Structures are given as structure tokens and as C-alpha cells.
PDB file of C-alpha atoms in Angstrom:
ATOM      1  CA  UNK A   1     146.015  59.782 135.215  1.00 40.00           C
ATOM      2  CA  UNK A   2     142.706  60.131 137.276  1.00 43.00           C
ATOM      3  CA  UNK A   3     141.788  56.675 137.550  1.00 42.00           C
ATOM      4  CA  UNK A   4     139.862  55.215 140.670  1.00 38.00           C
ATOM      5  CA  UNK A   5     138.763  51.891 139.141  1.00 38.00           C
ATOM      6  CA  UNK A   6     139.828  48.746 136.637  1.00 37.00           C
ATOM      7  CA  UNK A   7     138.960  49.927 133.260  1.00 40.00           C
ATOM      8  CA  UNK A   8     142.125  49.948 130.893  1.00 44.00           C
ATOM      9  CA  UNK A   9     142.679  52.306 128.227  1.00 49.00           C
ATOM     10  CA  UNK A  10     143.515  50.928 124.501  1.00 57.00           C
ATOM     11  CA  UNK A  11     146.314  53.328 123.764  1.00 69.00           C
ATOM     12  CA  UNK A  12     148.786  55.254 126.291  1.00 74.00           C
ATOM     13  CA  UNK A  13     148.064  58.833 126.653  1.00 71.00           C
ATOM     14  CA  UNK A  14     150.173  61.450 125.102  1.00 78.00           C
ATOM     15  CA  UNK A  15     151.556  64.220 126.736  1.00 77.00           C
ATOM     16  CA  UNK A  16     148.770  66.574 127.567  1.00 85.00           C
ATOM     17  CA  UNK A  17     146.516  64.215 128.058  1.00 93.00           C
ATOM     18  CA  UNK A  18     144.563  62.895 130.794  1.00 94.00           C
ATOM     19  CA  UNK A  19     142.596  59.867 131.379  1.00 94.00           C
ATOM     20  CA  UNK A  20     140.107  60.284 133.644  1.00 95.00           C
ATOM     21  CA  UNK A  21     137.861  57.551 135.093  1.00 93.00           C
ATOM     22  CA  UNK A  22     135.674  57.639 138.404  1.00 93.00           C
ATOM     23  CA  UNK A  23     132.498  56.287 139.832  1.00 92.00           C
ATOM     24  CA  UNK A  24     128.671  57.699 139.293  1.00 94.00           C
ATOM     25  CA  UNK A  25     126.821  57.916 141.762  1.00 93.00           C
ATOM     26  CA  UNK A  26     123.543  58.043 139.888  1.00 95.00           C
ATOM     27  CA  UNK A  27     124.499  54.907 137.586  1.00 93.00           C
ATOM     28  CA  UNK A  28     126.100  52.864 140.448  1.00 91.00           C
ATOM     29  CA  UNK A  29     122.353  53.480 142.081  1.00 92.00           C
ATOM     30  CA  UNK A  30     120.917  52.213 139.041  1.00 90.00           C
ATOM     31  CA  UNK A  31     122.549  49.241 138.155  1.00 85.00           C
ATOM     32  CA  UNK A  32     123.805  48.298 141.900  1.00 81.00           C
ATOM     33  CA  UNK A  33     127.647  48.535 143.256  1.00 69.00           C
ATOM     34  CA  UNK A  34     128.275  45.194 142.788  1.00 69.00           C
ATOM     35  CA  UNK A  35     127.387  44.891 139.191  1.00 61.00           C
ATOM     36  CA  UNK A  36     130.417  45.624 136.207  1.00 61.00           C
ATOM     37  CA  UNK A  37     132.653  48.652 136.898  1.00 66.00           C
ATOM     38  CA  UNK A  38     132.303  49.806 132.692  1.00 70.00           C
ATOM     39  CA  UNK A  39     128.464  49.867 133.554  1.00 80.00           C
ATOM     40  CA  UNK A  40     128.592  52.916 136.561  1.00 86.00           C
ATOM     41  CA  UNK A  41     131.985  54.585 135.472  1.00 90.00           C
ATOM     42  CA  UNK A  42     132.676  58.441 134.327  1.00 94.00           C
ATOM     43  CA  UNK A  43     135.154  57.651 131.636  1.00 94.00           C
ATOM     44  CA  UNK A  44     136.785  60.364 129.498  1.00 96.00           C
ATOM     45  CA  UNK A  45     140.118  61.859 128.177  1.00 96.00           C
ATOM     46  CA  UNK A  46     141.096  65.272 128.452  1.00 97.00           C
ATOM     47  CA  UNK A  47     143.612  67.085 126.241  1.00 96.00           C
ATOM     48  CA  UNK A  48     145.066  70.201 127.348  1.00 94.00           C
ATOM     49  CA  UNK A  49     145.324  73.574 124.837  1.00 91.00           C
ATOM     50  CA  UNK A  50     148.629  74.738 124.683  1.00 87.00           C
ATOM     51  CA  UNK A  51     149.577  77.339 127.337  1.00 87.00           C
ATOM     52  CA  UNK A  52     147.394  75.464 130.077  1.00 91.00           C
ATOM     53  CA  UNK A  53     150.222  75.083 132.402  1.00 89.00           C
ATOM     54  CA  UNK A  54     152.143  78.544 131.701  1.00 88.00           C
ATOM     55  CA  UNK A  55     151.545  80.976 134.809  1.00 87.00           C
ATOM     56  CA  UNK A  56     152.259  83.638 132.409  1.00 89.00           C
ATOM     57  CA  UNK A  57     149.622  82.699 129.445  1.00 88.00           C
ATOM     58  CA  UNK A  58     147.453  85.807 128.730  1.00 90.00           C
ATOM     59  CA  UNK A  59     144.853  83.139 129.504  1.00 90.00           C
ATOM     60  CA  UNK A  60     143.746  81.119 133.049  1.00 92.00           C
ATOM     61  CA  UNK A  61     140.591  79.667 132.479  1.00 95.00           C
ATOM     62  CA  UNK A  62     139.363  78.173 129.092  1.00 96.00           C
ATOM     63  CA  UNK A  63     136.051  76.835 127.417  1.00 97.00           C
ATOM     64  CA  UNK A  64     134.886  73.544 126.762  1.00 98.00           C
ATOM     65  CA  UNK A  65     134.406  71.332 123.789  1.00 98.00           C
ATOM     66  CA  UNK A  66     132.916  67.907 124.950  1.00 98.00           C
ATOM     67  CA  UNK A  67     133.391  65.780 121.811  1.00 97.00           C
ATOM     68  CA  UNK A  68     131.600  62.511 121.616  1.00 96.00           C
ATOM     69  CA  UNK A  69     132.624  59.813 118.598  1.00 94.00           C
ATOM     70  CA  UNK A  70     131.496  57.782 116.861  1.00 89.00           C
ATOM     71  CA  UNK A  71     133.075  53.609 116.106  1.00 86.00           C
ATOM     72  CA  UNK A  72     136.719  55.598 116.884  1.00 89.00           C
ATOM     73  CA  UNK A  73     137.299  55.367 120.569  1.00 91.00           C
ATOM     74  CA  UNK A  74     138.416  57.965 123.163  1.00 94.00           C
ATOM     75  CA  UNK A  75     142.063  57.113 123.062  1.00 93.00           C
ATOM     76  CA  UNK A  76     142.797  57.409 119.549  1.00 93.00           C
ATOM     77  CA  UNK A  77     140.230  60.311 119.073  1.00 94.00           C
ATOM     78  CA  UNK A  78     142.303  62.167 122.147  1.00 94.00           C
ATOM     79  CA  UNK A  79     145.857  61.302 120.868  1.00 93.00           C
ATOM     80  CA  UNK A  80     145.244  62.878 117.379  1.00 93.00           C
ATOM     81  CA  UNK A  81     143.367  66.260 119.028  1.00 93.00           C
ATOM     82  CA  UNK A  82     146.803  65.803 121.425  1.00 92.00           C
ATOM     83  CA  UNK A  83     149.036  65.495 118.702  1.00 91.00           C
ATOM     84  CA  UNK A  84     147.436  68.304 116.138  1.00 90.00           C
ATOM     85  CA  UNK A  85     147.167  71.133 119.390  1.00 87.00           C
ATOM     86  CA  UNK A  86     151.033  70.629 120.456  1.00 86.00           C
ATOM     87  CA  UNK A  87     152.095  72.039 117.149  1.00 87.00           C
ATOM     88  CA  UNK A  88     152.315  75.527 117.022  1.00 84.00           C
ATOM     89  CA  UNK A  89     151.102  75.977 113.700  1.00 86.00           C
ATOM     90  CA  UNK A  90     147.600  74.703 114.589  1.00 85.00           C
ATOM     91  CA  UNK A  91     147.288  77.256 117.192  1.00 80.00           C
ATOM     92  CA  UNK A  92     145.615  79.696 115.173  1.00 81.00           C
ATOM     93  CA  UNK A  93     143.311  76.688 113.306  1.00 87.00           C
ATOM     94  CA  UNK A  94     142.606  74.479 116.170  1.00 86.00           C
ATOM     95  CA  UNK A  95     140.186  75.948 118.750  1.00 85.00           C
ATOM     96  CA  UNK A  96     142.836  76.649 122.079  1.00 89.00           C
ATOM     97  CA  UNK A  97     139.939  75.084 124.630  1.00 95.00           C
ATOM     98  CA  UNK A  98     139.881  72.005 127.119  1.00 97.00           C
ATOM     99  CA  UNK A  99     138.760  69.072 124.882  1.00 97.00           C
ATOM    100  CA  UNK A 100     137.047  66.395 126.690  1.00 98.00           C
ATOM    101  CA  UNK A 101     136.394  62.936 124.655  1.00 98.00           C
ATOM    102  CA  UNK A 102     133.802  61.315 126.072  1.00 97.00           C
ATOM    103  CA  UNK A 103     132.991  57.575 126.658  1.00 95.00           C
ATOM    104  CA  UNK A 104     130.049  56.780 124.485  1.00 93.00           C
ATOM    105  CA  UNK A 105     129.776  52.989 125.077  1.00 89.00           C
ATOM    106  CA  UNK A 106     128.712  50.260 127.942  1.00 85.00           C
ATOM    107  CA  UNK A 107     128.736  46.665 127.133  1.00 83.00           C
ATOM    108  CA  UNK A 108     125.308  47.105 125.861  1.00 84.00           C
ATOM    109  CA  UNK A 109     126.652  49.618 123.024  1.00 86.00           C
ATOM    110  CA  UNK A 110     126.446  53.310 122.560  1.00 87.00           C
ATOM    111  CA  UNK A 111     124.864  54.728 124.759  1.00 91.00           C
ATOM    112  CA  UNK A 112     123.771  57.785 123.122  1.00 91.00           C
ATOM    113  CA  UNK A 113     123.982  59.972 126.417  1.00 94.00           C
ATOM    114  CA  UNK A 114     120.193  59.123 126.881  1.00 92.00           C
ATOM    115  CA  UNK A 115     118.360  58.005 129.727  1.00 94.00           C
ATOM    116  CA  UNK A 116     117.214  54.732 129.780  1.00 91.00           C
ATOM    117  CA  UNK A 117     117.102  51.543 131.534  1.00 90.00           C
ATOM    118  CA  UNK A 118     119.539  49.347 129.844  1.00 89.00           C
ATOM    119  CA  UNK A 119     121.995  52.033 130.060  1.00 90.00           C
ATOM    120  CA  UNK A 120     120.900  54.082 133.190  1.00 92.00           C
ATOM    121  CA  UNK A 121     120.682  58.023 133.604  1.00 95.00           C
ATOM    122  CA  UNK A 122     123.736  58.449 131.212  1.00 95.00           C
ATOM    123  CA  UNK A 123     122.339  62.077 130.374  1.00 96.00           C
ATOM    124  CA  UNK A 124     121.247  63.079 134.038  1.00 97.00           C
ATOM    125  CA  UNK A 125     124.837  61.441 135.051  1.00 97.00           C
ATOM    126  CA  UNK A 126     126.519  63.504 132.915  1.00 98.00           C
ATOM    127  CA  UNK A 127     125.572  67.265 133.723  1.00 98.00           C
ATOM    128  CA  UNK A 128     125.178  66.364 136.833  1.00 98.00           C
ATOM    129  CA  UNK A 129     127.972  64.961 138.155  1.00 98.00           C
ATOM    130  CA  UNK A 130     130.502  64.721 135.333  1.00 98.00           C
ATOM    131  CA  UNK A 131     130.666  68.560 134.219  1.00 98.00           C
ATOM    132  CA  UNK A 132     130.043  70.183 137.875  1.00 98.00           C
ATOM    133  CA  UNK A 133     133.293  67.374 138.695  1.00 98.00           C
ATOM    134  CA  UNK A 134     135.579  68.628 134.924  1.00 98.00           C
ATOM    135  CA  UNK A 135     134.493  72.581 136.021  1.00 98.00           C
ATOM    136  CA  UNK A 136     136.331  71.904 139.268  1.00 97.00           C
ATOM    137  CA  UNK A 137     139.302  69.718 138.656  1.00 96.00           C
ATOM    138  CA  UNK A 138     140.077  71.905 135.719  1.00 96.00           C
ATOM    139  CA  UNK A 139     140.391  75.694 135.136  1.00 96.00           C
ATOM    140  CA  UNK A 140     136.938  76.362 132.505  1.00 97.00           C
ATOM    141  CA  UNK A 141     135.171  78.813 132.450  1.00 97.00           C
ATOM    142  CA  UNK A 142     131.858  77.215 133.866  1.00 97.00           C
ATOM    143  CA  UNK A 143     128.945  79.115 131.422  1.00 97.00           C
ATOM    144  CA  UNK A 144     126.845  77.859 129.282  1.00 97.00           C
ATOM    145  CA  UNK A 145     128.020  79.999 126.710  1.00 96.00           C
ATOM    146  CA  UNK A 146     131.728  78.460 127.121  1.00 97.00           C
ATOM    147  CA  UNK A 147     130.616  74.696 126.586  1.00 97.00           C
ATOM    148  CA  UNK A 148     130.171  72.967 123.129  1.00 97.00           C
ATOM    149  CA  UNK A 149     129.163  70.083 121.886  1.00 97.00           C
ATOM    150  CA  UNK A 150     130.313  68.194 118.842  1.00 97.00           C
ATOM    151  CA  UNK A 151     129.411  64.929 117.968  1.00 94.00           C
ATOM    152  CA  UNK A 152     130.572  62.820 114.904  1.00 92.00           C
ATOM    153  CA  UNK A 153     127.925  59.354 113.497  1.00 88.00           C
ATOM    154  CA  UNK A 154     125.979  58.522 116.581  1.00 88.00           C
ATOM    155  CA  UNK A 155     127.689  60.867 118.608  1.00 92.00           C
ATOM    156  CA  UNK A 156     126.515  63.750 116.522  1.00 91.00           C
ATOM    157  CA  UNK A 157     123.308  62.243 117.396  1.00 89.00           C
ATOM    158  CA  UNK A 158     124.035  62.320 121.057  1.00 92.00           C
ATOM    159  CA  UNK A 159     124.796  66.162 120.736  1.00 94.00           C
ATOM    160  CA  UNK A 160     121.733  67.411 119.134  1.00 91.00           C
ATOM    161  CA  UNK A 161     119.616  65.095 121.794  1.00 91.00           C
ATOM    162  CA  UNK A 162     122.077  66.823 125.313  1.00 96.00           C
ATOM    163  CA  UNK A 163     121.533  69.992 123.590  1.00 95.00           C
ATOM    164  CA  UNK A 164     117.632  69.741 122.867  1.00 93.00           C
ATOM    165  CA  UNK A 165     117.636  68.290 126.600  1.00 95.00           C
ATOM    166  CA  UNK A 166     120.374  70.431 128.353  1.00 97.00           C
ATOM    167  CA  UNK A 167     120.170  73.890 126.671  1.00 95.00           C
ATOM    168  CA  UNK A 168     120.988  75.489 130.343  1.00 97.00           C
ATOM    169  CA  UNK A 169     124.367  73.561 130.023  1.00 97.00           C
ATOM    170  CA  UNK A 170     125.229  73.720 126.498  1.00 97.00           C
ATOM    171  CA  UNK A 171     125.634  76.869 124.099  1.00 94.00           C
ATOM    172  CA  UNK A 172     125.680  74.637 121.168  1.00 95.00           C
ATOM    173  CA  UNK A 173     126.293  71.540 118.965  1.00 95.00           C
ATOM    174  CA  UNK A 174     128.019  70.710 116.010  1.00 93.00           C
ATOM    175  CA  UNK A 175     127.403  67.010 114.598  1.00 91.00           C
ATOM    176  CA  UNK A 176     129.604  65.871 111.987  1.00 89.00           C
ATOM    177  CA  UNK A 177     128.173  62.762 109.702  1.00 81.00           C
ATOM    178  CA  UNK A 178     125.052  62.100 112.314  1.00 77.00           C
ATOM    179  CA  UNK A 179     123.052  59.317 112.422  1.00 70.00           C
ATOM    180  CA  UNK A 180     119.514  59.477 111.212  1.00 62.00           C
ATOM    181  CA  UNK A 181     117.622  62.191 113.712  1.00 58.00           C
ATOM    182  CA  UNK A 182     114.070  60.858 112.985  1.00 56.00           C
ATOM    183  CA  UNK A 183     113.380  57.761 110.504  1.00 52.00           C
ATOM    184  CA  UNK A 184     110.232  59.193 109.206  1.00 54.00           C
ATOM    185  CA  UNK A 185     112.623  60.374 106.293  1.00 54.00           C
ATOM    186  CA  UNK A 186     115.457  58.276 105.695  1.00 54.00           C
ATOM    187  CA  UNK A 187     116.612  58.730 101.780  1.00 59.00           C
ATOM    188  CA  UNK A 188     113.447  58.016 100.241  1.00 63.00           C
ATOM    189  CA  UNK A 189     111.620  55.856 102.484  1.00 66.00           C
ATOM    190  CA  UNK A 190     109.528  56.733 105.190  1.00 67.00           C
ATOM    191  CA  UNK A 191     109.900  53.960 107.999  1.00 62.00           C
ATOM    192  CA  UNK A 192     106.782  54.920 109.674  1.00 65.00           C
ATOM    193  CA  UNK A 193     104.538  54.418 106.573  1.00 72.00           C
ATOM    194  CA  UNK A 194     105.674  52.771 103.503  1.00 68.00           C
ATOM    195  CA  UNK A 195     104.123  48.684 103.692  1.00 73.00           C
ATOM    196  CA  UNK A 196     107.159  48.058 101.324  1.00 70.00           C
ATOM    197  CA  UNK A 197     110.460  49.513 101.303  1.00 64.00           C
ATOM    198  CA  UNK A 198     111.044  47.742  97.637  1.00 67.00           C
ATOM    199  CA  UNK A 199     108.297  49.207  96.124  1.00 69.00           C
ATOM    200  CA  UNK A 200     107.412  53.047  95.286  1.00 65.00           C
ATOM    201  CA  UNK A 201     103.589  53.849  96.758  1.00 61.00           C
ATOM    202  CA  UNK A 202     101.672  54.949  94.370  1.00 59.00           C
TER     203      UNK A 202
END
């Protein structure tokens, strides 16, 4: 465990997992060092493909899939990635990469990996200091080409915005169940224009 502040984790991690948590510069800045630790803190959980720690895997360094969830948290999220990559019949279905679950929420909510003032440079924080900080305390391979994104409800949101935003960091996204990417077509009504979402404009 990587953990240089007060922030608990909901579930214990499973082997092959680790919990990181450290401090951002660039949010501590924002919001001041004295204000609440969850509000300036990297937070994130790590699970391990099989073979990381065999010297004699055909493989030493590995890409990156930085998931981002949605209502599940990053403990239960990491255990069942954890749980599915240490048995060996996945390893042919289950991409054999570094998985990092990401912390998607402040006390203000999800954050959505966007810059903004409630919830500071959460973006600029990340591929900043966050990925530069994973590249070196684990063995990836540090390309774009070798980092994906995938994002599930309003994290699949979060992953189309970083990868619209961050294309020099990020090969690609997948976003699984996403919420609504522009609200000027949502179902049937347009929130932009309709006077009346109970009654069809003639």
C-alpha cells in the first residue's frame, strides 16, 4: 500500500492489488494545504496482470488501461478486475495490462476529470503528475499508443472528454453506458430548445 495520507479504503485490497494515495501538488495549490485531504489527493488502485512479478515472463513492461467508474467505487471495481486476472483461464480474454481504477469523486461529487473550480485542475492534475508518477513507480510502457481509457456512466463521459483534451497522452477510449455527451439530443427532447418537454412542437 502507497498511502501518504488519511483517506481509508471501503474494502481491503486483494492480492495484486495496490492502493495508492498521495498528494497533488496542483490541487493542494488550488484549494490550499490546510483544506480536506479527499479534496488535493491522487487516489487510485492498481491491479497487477499476471506475470508482473516473474523475472522470467516473456514480458517486462506492460500498457495501461486507466478505467474510471461510474456509482461502483475503486475498491470493488479493482477487487473484481483482481479476482477475474488471477485465474488463468481469463488470461487469454482479459487484456494482460496494468489496470489503474481511478478516483472519480471529491465531496462535491464526480468530478468528471475536468477542470474547474469547485473541483480544481483534476484533468491538468492527472497527466501531469499522476501518469508521469504510475510510468515511474511501475514498469509501462510510457506511449501514447500503450495507454487506454475506458470509462463506464459518467466515467465513460470522463474518457471521451481526457481523450478529446489529452490526445498526446491517450491512444483511445472506450465508454461503456455514458452519460449524455451533449443535451441538445437527449431521447427526443432537445434541452436547448423545446419551451415544453411535455408537449411535441409542432
Amino acid at each position: 500500500v502507497i498511502n501518504q495520507g488519511d483517506l481509508k479504503s471501503d474494502e481491503p485490497a486483494l492480492p495484486g492489488v495496490v492502493d495508492i494515495m498521495f498528494e497533488s501538488g496542483l490541487l493542494a495549490n488550488h484549494f490550499g494545504h490546510d483544506s480536506n485531504d479527499q479534496e488535493h489527493m491522487h487516489r487510485a488502485r492498481v491491479v497487477l496482470p499476471m506475470g508482473y512479478h516473474n523475472l522470467e515472463h516473456e514480458r517486462r513492461t506492460w500498457p495501461v488501461i486507466y478505467l474510471i467508474p461510474g456509482r461502483t467505487n475503486i475498491e470493488r471495481v479493482a477487487n473484481s478486475i483482481a479476482r477475474l486476472a488471477s485465474e488463468p483461464a481469463m488470461k487469454k480474454i482479459l487484456p494482460q495490462v496494468i489496470w489503474v481504477i481511478l478516483e472519480k469523486e471529491t465531496s462535491h461529487g464526480h468530478h468528471f476529470f475536468i477542470d474547474s473550480s469547485v473541483h480544481g485542475p483534476r484533468s491538468t492534475a492527472l497527466v501531469e503528475e499522476f501518469i508521469p508518477w504510475i510510468d515511474v513507480r511501475f514498469r509501462t510502457i510510457p506511449e501514447p499508443g500503450a495507454r487506454i481509457l475506458v470509462g463506464e456512466e459518467q466515467g465513460g463521459l470522463s474518457a471521451l472528454y481526457l481523450l478529446t483534451e489529452h490526445s498526446e497522452v491517450f491512444a483511445n477510449a472506450w465508454a461503456i453506458s455514458p452519460e449524455a455527451v451533449a443535451l441538445d439530443a437527449l431521447g427526443t427532447i432537445n434541452l436547448y430548445e423545446d419551451v415544453n418537454a411535455f408537449e411535441q412542437s409542432n
